[in-house]
CSV table of C-alpha atoms in Angstrom, one decimal:
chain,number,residue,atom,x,y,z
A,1,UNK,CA,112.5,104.3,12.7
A,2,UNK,CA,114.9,101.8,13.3
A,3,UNK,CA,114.4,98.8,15.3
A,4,UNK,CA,117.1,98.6,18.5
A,5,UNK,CA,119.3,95.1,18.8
A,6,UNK,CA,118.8,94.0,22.8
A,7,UNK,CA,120.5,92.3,24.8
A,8,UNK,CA,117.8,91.8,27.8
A,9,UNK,CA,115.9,88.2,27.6
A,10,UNK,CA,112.6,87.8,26.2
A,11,UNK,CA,109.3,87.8,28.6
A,12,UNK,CA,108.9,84.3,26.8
A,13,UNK,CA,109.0,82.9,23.0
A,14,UNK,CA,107.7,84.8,20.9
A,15,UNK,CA,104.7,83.9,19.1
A,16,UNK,CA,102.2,86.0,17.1
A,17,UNK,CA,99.2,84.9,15.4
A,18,UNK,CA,97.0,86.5,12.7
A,19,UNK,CA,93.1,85.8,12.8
A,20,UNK,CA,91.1,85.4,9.4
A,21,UNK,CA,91.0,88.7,7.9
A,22,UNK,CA,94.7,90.5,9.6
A,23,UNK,CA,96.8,87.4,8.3
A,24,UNK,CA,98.4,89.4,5.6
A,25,UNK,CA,99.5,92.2,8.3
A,26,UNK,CA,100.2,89.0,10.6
A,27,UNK,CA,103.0,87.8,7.6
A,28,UNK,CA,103.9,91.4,7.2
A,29,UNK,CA,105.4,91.7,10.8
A,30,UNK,CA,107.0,88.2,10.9
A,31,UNK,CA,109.1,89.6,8.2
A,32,UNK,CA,110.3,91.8,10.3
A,33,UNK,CA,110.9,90.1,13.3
A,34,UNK,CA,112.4,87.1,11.4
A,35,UNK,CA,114.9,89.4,9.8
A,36,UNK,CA,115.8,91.5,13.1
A,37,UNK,CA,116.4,88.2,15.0
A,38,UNK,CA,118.8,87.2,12.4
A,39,UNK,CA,121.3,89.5,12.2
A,40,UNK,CA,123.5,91.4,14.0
A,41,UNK,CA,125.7,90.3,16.8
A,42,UNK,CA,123.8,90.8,20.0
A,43,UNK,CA,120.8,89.0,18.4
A,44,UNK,CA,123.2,86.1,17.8
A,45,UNK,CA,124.5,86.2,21.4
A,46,UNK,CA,120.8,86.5,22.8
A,47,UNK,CA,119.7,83.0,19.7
A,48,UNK,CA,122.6,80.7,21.9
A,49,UNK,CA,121.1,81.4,24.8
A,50,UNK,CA,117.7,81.6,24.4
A,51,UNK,CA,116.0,78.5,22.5
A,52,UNK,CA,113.6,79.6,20.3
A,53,UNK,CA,114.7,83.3,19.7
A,54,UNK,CA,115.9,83.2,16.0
A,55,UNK,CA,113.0,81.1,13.7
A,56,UNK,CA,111.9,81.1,10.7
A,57,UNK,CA,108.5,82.3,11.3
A,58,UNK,CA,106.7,83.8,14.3
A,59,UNK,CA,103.8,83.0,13.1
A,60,UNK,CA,101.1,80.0,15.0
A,61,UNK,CA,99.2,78.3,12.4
A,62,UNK,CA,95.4,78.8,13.7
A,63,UNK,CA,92.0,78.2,11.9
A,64,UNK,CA,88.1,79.2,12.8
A,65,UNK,CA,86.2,76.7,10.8
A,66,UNK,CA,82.7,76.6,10.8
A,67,UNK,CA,79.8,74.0,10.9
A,68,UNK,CA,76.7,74.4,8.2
A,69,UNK,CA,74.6,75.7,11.2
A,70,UNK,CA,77.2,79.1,10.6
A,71,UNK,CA,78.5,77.8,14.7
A,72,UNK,CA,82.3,77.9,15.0
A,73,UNK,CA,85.1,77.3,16.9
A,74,UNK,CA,88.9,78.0,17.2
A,75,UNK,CA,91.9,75.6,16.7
A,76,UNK,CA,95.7,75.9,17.3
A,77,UNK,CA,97.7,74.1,15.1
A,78,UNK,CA,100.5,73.3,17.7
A,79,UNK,CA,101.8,74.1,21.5
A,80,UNK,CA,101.5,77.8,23.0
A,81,UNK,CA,103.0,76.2,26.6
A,82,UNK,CA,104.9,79.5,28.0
A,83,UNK,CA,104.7,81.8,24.8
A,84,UNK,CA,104.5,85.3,25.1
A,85,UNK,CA,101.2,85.3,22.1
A,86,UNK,CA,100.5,88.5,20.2
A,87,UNK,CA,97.2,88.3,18.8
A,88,UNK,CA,96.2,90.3,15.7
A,89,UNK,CA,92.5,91.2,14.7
A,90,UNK,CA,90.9,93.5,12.7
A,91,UNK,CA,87.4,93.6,13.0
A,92,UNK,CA,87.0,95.9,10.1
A,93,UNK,CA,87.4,93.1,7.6
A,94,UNK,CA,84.4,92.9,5.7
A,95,UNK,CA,85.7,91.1,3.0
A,96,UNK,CA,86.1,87.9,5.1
A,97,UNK,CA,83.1,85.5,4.9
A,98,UNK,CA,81.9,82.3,5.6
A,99,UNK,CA,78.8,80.0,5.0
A,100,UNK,CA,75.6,79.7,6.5
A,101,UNK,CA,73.1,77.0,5.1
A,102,UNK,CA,75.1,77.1,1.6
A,103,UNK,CA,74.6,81.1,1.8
A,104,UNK,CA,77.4,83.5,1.6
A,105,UNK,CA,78.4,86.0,4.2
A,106,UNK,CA,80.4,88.6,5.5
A,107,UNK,CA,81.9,89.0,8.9
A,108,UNK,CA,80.9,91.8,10.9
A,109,UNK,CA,82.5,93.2,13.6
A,110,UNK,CA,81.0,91.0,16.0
A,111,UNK,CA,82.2,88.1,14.2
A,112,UNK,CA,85.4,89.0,14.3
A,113,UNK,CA,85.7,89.7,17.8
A,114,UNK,CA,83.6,86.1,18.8
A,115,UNK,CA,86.7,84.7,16.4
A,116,UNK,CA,89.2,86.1,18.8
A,117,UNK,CA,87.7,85.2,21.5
A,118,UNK,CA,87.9,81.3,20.4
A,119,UNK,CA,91.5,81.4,19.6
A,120,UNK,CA,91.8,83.1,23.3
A,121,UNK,CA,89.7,80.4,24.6
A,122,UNK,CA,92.0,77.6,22.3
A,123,UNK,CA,94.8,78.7,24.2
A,124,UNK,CA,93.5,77.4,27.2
A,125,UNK,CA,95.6,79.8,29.6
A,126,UNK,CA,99.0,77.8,28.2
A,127,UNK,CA,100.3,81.2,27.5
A,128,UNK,CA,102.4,83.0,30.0
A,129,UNK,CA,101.2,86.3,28.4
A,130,UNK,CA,98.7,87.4,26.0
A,131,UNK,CA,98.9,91.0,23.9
A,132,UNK,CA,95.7,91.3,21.9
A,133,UNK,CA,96.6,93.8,18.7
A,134,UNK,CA,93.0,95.2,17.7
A,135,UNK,CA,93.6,98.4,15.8
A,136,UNK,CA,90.1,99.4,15.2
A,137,UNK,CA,88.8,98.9,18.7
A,138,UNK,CA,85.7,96.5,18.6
A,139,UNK,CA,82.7,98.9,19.9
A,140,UNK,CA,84.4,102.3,20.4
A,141,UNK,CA,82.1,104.4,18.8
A,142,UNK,CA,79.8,103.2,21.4
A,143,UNK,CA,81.8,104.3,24.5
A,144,UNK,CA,79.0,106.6,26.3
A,145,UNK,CA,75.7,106.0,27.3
A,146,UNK,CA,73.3,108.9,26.1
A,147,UNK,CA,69.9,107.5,27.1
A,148,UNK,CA,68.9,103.5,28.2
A,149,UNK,CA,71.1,102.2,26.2
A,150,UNK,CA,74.0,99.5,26.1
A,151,UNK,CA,77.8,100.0,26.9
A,152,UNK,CA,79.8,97.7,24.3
A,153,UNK,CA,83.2,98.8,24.5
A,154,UNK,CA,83.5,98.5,28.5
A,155,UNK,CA,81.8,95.2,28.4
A,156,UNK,CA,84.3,93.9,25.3
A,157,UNK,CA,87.2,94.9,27.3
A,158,UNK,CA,86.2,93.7,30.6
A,159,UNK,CA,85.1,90.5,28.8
A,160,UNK,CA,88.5,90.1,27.3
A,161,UNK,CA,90.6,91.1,30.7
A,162,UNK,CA,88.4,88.1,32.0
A,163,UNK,CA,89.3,86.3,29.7
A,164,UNK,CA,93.2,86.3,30.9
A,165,UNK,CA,94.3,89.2,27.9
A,166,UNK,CA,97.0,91.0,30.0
A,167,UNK,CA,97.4,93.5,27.5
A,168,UNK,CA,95.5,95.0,24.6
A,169,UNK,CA,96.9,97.5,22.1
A,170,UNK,CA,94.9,99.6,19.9
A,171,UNK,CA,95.6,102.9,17.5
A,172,UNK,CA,93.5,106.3,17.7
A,173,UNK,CA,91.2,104.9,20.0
A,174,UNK,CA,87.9,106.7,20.0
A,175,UNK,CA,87.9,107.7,23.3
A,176,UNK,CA,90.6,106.7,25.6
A,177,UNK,CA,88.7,107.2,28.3
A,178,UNK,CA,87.4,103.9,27.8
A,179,UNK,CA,90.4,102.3,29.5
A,180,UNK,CA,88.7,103.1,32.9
A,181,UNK,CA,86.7,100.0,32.1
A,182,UNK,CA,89.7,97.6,33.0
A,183,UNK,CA,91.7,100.0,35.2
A,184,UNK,CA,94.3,96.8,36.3
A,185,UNK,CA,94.8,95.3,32.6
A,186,UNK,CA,97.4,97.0,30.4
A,187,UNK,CA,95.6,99.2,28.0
A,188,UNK,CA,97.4,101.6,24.9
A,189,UNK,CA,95.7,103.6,22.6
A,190,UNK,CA,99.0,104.1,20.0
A,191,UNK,CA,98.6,107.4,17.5
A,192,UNK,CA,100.7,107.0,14.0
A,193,UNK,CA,101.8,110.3,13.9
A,194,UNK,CA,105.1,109.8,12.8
A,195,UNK,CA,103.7,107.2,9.3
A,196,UNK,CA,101.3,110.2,8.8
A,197,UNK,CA,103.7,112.5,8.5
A,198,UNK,CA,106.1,110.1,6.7
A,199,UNK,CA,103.3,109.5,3.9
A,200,UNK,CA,102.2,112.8,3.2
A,201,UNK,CA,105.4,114.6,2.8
A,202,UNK,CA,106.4,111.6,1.0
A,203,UNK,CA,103.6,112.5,-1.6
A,204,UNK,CA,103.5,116.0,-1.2
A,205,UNK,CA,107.4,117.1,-1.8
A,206,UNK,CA,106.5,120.9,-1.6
A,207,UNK,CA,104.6,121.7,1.5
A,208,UNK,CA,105.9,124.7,3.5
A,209,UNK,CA,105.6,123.4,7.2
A,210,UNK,CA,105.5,126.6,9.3
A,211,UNK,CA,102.6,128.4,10.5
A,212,UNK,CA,102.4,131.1,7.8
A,213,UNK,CA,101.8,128.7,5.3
A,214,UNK,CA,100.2,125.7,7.2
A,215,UNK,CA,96.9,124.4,9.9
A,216,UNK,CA,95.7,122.0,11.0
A,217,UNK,CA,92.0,121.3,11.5
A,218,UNK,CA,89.7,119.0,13.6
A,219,UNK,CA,86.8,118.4,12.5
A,220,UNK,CA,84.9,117.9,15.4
A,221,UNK,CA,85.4,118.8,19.3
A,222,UNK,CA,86.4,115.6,20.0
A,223,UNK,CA,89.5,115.3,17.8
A,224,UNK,CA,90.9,118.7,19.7
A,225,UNK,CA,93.3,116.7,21.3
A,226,UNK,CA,94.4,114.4,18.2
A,227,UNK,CA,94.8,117.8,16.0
A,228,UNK,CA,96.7,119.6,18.9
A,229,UNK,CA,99.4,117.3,18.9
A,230,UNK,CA,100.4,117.2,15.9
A,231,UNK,CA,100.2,121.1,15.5
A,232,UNK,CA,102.6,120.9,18.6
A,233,UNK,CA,105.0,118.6,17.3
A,234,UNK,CA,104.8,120.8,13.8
A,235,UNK,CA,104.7,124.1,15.4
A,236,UNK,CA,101.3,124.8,13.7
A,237,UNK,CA,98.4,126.8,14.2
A,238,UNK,CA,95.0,124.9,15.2
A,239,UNK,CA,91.5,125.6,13.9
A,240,UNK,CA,88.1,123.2,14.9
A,241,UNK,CA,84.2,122.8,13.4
A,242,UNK,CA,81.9,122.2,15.9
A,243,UNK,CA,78.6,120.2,14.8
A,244,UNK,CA,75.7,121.3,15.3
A,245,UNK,CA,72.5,119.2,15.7
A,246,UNK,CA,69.1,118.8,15.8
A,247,UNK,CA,68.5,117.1,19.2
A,248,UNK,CA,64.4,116.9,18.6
A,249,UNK,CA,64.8,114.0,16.1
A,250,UNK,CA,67.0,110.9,15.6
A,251,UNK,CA,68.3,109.5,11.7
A,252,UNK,CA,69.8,106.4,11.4
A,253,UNK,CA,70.1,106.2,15.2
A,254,UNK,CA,72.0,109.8,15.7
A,255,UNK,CA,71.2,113.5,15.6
A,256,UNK,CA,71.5,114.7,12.2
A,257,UNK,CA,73.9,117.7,11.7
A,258,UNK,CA,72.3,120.6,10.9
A,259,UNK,CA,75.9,122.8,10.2
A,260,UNK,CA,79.3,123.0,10.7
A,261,UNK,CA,81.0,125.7,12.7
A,262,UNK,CA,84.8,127.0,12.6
A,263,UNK,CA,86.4,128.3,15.0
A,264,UNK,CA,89.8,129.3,14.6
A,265,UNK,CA,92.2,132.0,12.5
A,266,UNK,CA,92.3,133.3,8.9
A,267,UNK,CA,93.0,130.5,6.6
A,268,UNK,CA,93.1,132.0,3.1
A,269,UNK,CA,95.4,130.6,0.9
A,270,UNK,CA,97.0,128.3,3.8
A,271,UNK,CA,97.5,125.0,3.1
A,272,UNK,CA,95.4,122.3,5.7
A,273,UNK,CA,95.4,119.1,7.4
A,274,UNK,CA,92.4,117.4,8.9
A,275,UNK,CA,92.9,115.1,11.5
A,276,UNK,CA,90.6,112.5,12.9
A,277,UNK,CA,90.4,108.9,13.6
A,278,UNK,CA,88.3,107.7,11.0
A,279,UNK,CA,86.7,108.3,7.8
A,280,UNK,CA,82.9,106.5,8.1
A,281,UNK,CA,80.7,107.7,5.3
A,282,UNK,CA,82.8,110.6,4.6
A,283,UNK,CA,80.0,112.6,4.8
A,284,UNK,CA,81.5,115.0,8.0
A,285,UNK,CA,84.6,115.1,6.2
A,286,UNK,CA,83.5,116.5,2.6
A,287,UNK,CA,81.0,118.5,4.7
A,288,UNK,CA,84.4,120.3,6.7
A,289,UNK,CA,86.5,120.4,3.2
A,290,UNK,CA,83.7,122.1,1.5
A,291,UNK,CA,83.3,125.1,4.0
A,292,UNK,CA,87.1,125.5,4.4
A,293,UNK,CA,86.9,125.6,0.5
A,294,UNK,CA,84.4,128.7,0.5
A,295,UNK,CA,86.5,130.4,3.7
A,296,UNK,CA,89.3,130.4,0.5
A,297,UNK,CA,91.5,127.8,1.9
A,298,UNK,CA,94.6,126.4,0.4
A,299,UNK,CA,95.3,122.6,-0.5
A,300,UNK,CA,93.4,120.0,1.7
A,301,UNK,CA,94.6,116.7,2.8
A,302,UNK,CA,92.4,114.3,5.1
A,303,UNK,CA,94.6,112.1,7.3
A,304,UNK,CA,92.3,109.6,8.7
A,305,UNK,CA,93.9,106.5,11.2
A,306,UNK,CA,91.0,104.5,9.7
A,307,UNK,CA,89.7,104.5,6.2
A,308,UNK,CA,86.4,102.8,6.3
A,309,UNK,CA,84.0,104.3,3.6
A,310,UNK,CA,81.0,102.6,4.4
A,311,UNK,CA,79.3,105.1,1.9
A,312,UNK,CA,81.9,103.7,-1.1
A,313,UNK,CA,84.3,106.3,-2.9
A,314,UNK,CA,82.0,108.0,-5.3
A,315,UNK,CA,81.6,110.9,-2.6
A,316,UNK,CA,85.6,111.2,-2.6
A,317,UNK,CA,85.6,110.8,-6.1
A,318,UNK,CA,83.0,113.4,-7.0
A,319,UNK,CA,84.6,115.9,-4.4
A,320,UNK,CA,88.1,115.0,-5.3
A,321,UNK,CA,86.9,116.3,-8.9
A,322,UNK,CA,85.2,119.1,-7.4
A,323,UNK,CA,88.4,120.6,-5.6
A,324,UNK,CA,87.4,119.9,-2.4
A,325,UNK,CA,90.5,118.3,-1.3
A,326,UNK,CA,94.3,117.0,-2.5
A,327,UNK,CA,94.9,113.9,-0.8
A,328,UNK,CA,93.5,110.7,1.8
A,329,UNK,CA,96.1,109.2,3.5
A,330,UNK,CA,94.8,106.5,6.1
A,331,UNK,CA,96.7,103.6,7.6
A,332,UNK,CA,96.6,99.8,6.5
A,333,UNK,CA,95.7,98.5,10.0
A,334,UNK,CA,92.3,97.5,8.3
A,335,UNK,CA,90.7,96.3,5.3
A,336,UNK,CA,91.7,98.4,2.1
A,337,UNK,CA,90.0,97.4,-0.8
A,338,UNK,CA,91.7,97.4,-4.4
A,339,UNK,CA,89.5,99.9,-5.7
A,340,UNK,CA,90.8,102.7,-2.5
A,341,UNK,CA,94.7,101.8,-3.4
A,342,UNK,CA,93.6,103.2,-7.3
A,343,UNK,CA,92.6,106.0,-6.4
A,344,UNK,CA,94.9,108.8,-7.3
A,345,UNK,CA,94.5,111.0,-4.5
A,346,UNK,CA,94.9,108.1,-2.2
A,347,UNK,CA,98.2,107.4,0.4
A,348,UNK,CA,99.0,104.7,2.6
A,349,UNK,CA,100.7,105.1,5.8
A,350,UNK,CA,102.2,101.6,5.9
A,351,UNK,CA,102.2,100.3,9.8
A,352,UNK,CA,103.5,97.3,9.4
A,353,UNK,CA,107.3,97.9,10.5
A,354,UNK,CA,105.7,99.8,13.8
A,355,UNK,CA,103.8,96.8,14.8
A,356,UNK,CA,106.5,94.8,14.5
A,357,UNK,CA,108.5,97.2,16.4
A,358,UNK,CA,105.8,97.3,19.4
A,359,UNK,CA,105.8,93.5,19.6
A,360,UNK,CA,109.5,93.3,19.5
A,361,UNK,CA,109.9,95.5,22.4
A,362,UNK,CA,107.3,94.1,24.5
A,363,UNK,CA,108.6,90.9,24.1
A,364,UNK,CA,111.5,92.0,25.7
A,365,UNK,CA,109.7,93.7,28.1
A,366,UNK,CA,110.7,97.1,27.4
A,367,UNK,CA,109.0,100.0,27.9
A,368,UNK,CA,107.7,101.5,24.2
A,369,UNK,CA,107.1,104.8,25.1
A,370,UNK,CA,109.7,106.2,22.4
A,371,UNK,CA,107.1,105.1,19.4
A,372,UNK,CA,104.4,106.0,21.1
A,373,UNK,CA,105.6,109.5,21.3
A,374,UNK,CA,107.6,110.1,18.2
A,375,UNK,CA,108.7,113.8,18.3
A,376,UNK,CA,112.4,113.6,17.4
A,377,UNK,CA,111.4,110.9,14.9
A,378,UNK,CA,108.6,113.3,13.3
A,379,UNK,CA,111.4,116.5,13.8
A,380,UNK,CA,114.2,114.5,12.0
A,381,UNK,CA,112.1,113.5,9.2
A,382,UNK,CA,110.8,117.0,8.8
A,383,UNK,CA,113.9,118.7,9.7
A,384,UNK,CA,115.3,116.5,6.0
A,385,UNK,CA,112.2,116.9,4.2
A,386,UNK,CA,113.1,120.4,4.3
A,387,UNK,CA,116.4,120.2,3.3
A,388,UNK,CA,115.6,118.0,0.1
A,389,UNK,CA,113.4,121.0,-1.4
């Protein structure tokens, strides 16, 4: 994926800034960006006419101190007057804390998302745009009502539309559906298709990508359109579990799952790829793994936009060990602790270079449906994958 030298003029300067908890991502991308801006001829054309377009960082300084009460608020080290802002936040971090009456603790989700709110707020509507970057949408497991209960997603986003955020860019979104909440503010829900890909067949160099040899599985009936597209692009076969539940009682504030149900072709000996947007627990994953195991599967590899494992990795470990499956590949656009990266069945699917791609165009306000949709990208990379063997 390369990033393409333009000639149109910005929206505004650029400026992109990394709450507590995304700021290695957030120096990450200004790598980037710093290094596109400087070189090549068009760029240097675009730099003597537009002041600001070639710096030496992107980046605002910002902070989110706190007072002993645990109270907070948000500061901006220096002008935002007419800056296009990109704001990056990943609400996943749990390895952020701060202090509450000398006691240590760690930021939750709602934390992180009050944080971005204050550096919203800092910015006092100075901005002539603002693009909030949230990968793991704040609330989007809770994006349906199924009894008296609250809507969190809708009311983050129409919070944050209040707010004056004119756009808001997210990755495997839950449900996109959720977009109907702010129907008038830019919304994307961005798959990483093409860095899946990239990774596994980067650590797998002897996969045979046709549907003889080859499926890919979702997990659940709500992946189905998630592990349909990317059998598309692959020309791959499909399979699905459906969970089954016992609706008379209620554990850990959801029906427990009483089985998991396949429906879908012979997969003896074929190797597979579940799809989904997250890893939680891990507990529905192994679960899927272990009855495609006894239908006399093939290799398994989980490709997950978000590793979270709230459970912890002994139930990967114990399962990698048991055959259960070959390889996790999961994205960086959250929190990865040092033990995951050890892990030997563990991949990475770097997104660093796509975000900066994203923000680059949009700055030039472009139209980024090319990396949004990234079948010749996925097809060329495939197409010499196969030529390397």
């Amino acid at each position: 994926m390369e990033q393409k030298f333009r000639k149109s003029t910005p929206y505004g300067p650029l400026g992109v800034i990394a709450l507590q908890g995304c700021t290695q991502m957030g120096k990450n991308v200004d790598e980037y960006l710093v290094k596109w801006r400087h070189e090549g001829s068009e760029t240097q054309e675009l730099g003597n006419v537009f002041e600001g377009y070639t710096k030496d960082s992107y980046l605002i300084e910002s902070s989110l101190p706190r007072f002993g009460s645990g109270e907070g608020k948000g500061v901006i080290r220096s002008s935002v007057r007419g800056m296009d802002l990109y704001l990056m936040v990943d609400v996943c971090n749990y390895s952020t804390t701060y202090t509450i009456s000398g006691k240590l603790n760690p930021m939750s989700p709602d934390d992180h998302y009050q944080n971005l709110k204050r550096i919203i707020a800092a910015v006092a509507g100075k901005a002539r745009r603002i693009t909030v970057i949230m990968p793991f949408l704040y609330e989007s497991r809770q994006h349906k009502k199924t009894g008296r209960e609250s809507l969190d997603c809708a009311l983050a986003l129409q919070e944050l539309a209040d707010m004056g955020v004119d756009q808001i860019l997210t990755f495997d979104a839950h449900d996109e559906r959720v977009q109907n909440a702010i129907p008038l503010t830019t919304f994307e829900s961005i798959p990483p298709a093409y860095q899946f890909i990239k990774g596994l067949l980067n650590a797998e160099p002897d996969l045979q990508i046709d549907s003889s040899h080859m499926m890919i599985i979702s997990p659940d009936e709500g992946g189905m359109r998630r592990a349909v597209y990317l059998a598309n692009v692959l020309g791959l076969d499909v399979g699905m579990f459906y969970k089954r539940r016992d609706y008379t009682r209620m554990v850990d504030g959801r029906n427990p799952i009483v089985a998991h149900e396949f429906l879908g072709g012979d997969i003896e000996g074929k190797d597979l790829i579940i799809r989904d947007d997250m890893i939680s627990s891990g507990e529905s994953a192994i679960d899927v793994a272990r009855e495609l195991k006894r239908r006399k599967a093939g290799r398994i590899f989980l490709l997950a936009t978000f590793g979270l494992f709230t459970g912890g990795l002994e139930p990967f470990d114990r399962a990698y060990e048991e055959g259960l499956f070959d390889r996790i590949v999961t994205t960086d656009l959250i929190y990865q602790p040092s033990e995951l990266l050890s892990r030997p069945y563990y991949t990475t699917a770097h997104m660093g270079k796509y975000i900066a791609l994203l923000i680059d165009t949009l700055n030039h306000d472009s139209s980024i449906e090319d990396y949004i949709n990234p079948v010749c990208r996925i097809h060329t990379f495939v197409d010499a994958y196969n030529e390397r063997k």
